[in-house]
């Protein structure tokens, strides 16, 4: 929703020469199996106006944001945003049942995408050098099964499809499609002054079972939580101290 409002702000109000390519598209990926099913059946997030009153849908969130922006003295972007959602093919909401799987963990395709990243992914500081060979490598990210991998998998599939299309055309055009994985989930797992381990041990059995069953799969994030026979040192190396 934020990307939609930002894109319309740039295109419609600020009138910047950006995000104007005819093939510009925002691709949103469902992560919850029940919401994905509703999207497939009735266009829950954006296609069906009946659900525009319902919080957490794309349409509702965009409208609420536009109204708040206007109340704060900003431009009125509600209608341009609705046009962006409904027209021009600029928004694509994915709800593939195989990719979404069940909420809270990997599906088969998302697990494979995360595995490919674990094995071949590299993180560079893009600003360190204009030369790819001289860019500084940074600490690796990790692809979680809750959210990130369920967006990474469709992106990789789209990249491969576009690559095959370009190879078939062999046009030599410089207009190569550009892809960006946008994820608001932080790479930092913060730890403050509260003892989170003691808090977890005070939780009810349902919450503890949820924590115990959540196995870390990425080789870039080797940690575990077990309220049965574990200890905080099993995972705290993955956290960043923000107490000072």
XYZ file of C-alpha atoms in Angstrom:
244
model
C 0.000 0.000 0.000
C 2.836 2.385 0.843
C 4.525 1.701 -2.474
C 1.295 2.487 -4.324
C 0.846 5.820 -2.533
C 4.515 6.670 -3.044
C 4.432 5.831 -6.743
C 1.291 7.922 -7.300
C 2.806 10.805 -5.318
C 5.853 10.754 -7.586
C 3.905 10.375 -10.817
C 0.777 12.425 -10.183
C 1.658 15.166 -7.693
C 5.416 15.724 -7.842
C 5.414 14.913 -11.572
C 8.922 13.527 -11.438
C 10.328 11.679 -14.417
C 10.395 8.388 -12.538
C 8.298 5.221 -12.290
C 6.697 6.072 -15.636
C 7.755 3.151 -17.782
C 4.653 1.583 -19.376
C 5.640 -1.772 -17.880
C 6.149 -0.401 -14.358
C 4.420 -2.739 -11.949
C 4.133 -3.320 -8.206
C 3.778 -7.002 -7.353
C 2.298 -7.846 -3.965
C 2.540 -11.384 -2.574
C 0.128 -12.980 -0.134
C 1.643 -14.854 2.796
C -1.519 -16.080 4.567
C -3.235 -19.110 3.041
C -6.788 -18.032 3.897
C -6.370 -14.468 2.595
C -4.731 -15.863 -0.541
C -7.742 -18.126 -1.099
C -10.082 -15.136 -0.790
C -7.914 -13.231 -3.267
C -8.163 -16.061 -5.787
C -11.915 -16.410 -5.358
C -13.199 -12.864 -4.930
C -10.314 -10.402 -5.432
C -10.109 -9.625 -1.725
C -7.221 -7.138 -1.753
C -7.890 -4.900 -4.704
C -10.312 -6.152 -7.376
C -13.504 -6.352 -5.325
C -14.927 -2.984 -4.139
C -17.041 -4.759 -1.506
C -13.933 -5.317 0.636
C -12.612 -1.768 0.411
C -14.055 -1.045 3.869
C -12.134 -3.905 5.476
C -8.857 -3.134 7.294
C -5.695 -4.855 6.042
C -6.853 -5.006 2.442
C -4.711 -3.039 -0.004
C -7.621 -0.842 -1.071
C -8.645 0.049 2.483
C -5.090 0.804 3.578
C -4.425 3.005 0.557
C -7.654 4.945 1.088
C -6.965 5.415 4.809
C -3.442 6.631 4.063
C -4.623 9.087 1.420
C -7.257 10.541 3.743
C -4.732 10.935 6.568
C -2.298 12.622 4.170
C -4.991 15.067 3.058
C -5.992 15.839 6.663
C -2.367 16.694 7.418
C -2.309 19.232 4.618
C -0.905 17.029 1.882
C -2.295 16.437 -1.609
C -5.495 14.493 -2.241
C -4.262 11.297 -3.897
C -7.201 8.986 -3.261
C -8.689 8.962 -6.757
C -5.317 8.745 -8.555
C -4.405 5.850 -6.272
C -7.654 4.063 -7.038
C -7.008 4.598 -10.755
C -3.507 3.155 -10.305
C -4.953 0.069 -8.591
C -7.782 -0.528 -11.045
C -6.286 0.563 -14.371
C -3.145 0.231 -16.419
C -1.944 -3.116 -15.114
C 0.394 -1.479 -12.608
C -0.635 -3.688 -9.672
C -0.375 -7.469 -9.545
C -1.409 -9.329 -6.375
C -0.086 -12.895 -6.300
C -1.985 -15.645 -4.474
C -0.549 -18.903 -5.813
C -1.558 -21.591 -3.302
C 1.637 -23.598 -3.860
C 3.852 -20.579 -3.142
C 1.819 -19.277 -0.199
C 1.560 -22.652 1.531
C 0.472 -22.233 5.159
C 0.914 -19.060 7.172
C 3.913 -18.987 9.483
C 6.410 -21.079 7.566
C 7.886 -22.117 4.240
C 6.028 -23.578 1.323
C 7.901 -25.933 -0.984
C 8.698 -23.251 -3.605
C 9.633 -20.617 -0.998
C 11.969 -23.089 0.731
C 13.712 -23.773 -2.568
C 14.082 -20.022 -3.242
C 15.608 -19.534 0.210
C 17.961 -22.450 -0.370
C 19.146 -20.936 -3.657
C 19.833 -17.639 -1.902
C 21.701 -19.386 0.927
C 23.942 -21.108 -1.607
C 24.582 -18.319 -4.110
C 23.381 -14.983 -2.712
C 25.856 -12.143 -2.108
C 25.211 -8.786 -0.412
C 27.187 -5.756 -1.590
C 27.411 -2.189 -0.370
C 26.138 -0.588 -3.550
C 27.585 2.827 -2.619
C 31.095 1.567 -1.852
C 32.168 1.594 -5.504
C 30.746 2.072 -8.961
C 32.762 -0.958 -10.027
C 31.121 -4.307 -9.300
C 34.521 -5.891 -8.740
C 35.436 -3.356 -6.035
C 32.172 -3.325 -4.098
C 32.484 -4.395 -0.486
C 30.674 -7.540 0.554
C 28.359 -7.111 3.537
C 26.903 -9.434 6.134
C 24.545 -11.915 4.543
C 20.802 -11.552 4.940
C 18.544 -14.531 5.493
C 15.275 -15.441 3.817
C 12.565 -16.276 6.333
C 9.680 -18.606 5.496
C 7.064 -16.311 7.026
C 7.390 -13.432 4.567
C 10.533 -12.754 2.535
C 10.857 -16.062 0.700
C 7.219 -15.941 -0.396
C 8.044 -12.745 -2.297
C 11.525 -13.835 -3.398
C 10.219 -16.963 -5.131
C 7.843 -15.110 -7.505
C 10.549 -12.514 -8.197
C 13.046 -15.218 -9.190
C 10.406 -16.879 -11.366
C 9.641 -13.558 -13.090
C 13.353 -12.878 -13.601
C 13.850 -16.259 -15.227
C 10.793 -15.778 -17.448
C 11.986 -12.339 -18.557
C 15.478 -13.700 -19.180
C 14.103 -16.413 -21.454
C 11.940 -13.825 -23.244
C 14.932 -11.565 -23.850
C 17.054 -14.475 -25.064
C 14.293 -15.457 -27.484
C 13.995 -11.931 -28.843
C 17.775 -11.375 -29.084
C 16.976 -7.766 -29.888
C 20.059 -6.286 -28.281
C 17.866 -3.684 -26.586
C 19.191 -1.883 -23.510
C 15.689 -1.747 -22.074
C 16.356 -4.694 -19.770
C 13.650 -5.128 -17.081
C 14.773 -4.121 -13.604
C 13.511 -5.901 -10.495
C 13.632 -4.894 -6.843
C 12.686 -7.008 -3.829
C 11.119 -4.583 -1.347
C 10.727 -5.924 2.165
C 9.958 -3.842 5.255
C 11.132 -6.585 7.597
C 14.350 -5.491 9.288
C 17.556 -7.515 9.039
C 18.211 -6.490 12.649
C 16.679 -8.586 15.427
C 16.790 -6.101 18.330
C 17.318 -6.995 21.980
C 16.583 -4.419 24.664
C 16.768 -4.407 28.441
C 13.908 -6.866 29.065
C 14.889 -10.514 29.487
C 12.928 -12.026 26.596
C 13.914 -15.584 27.550
C 12.345 -15.327 31.006
C 9.256 -13.782 29.424
C 8.989 -16.733 27.053
C 9.280 -19.234 29.900
C 6.332 -17.483 31.601
C 4.122 -17.882 28.520
C 1.363 -20.478 28.261
C 1.941 -23.892 26.721
C 0.398 -22.927 23.371
C 2.847 -20.067 22.856
C 5.771 -22.177 24.009
C 4.819 -24.976 21.606
C 4.655 -22.407 18.785
C 8.174 -21.257 19.652
C 9.536 -24.782 20.009
C 8.071 -25.920 16.673
C 9.514 -22.990 14.708
C 12.713 -24.464 13.327
C 15.285 -22.191 11.696
C 16.075 -23.535 8.226
C 18.542 -21.032 6.790
C 22.232 -21.911 7.043
C 22.787 -18.158 7.383
C 20.760 -18.052 10.585
C 21.870 -21.006 12.734
C 19.803 -20.680 15.894
C 17.007 -22.389 17.757
C 14.521 -21.854 20.569
C 13.447 -24.617 22.914
C 11.695 -23.964 26.198
C 12.142 -27.681 26.991
C 15.902 -28.133 26.943
C 17.254 -24.925 25.400
C 18.962 -21.802 26.660
C 19.113 -18.153 25.483
C 22.620 -18.627 24.090
C 21.044 -20.840 21.416
C 19.762 -17.774 19.563
C 21.094 -14.551 21.097
C 24.044 -14.411 18.704
C 21.471 -13.518 16.039
C 20.235 -10.478 17.979
C 21.580 -6.928 18.122
C 21.893 -5.262 21.527
C 20.106 -1.882 21.488
C 19.995 -1.365 25.264
C 22.749 1.267 25.365
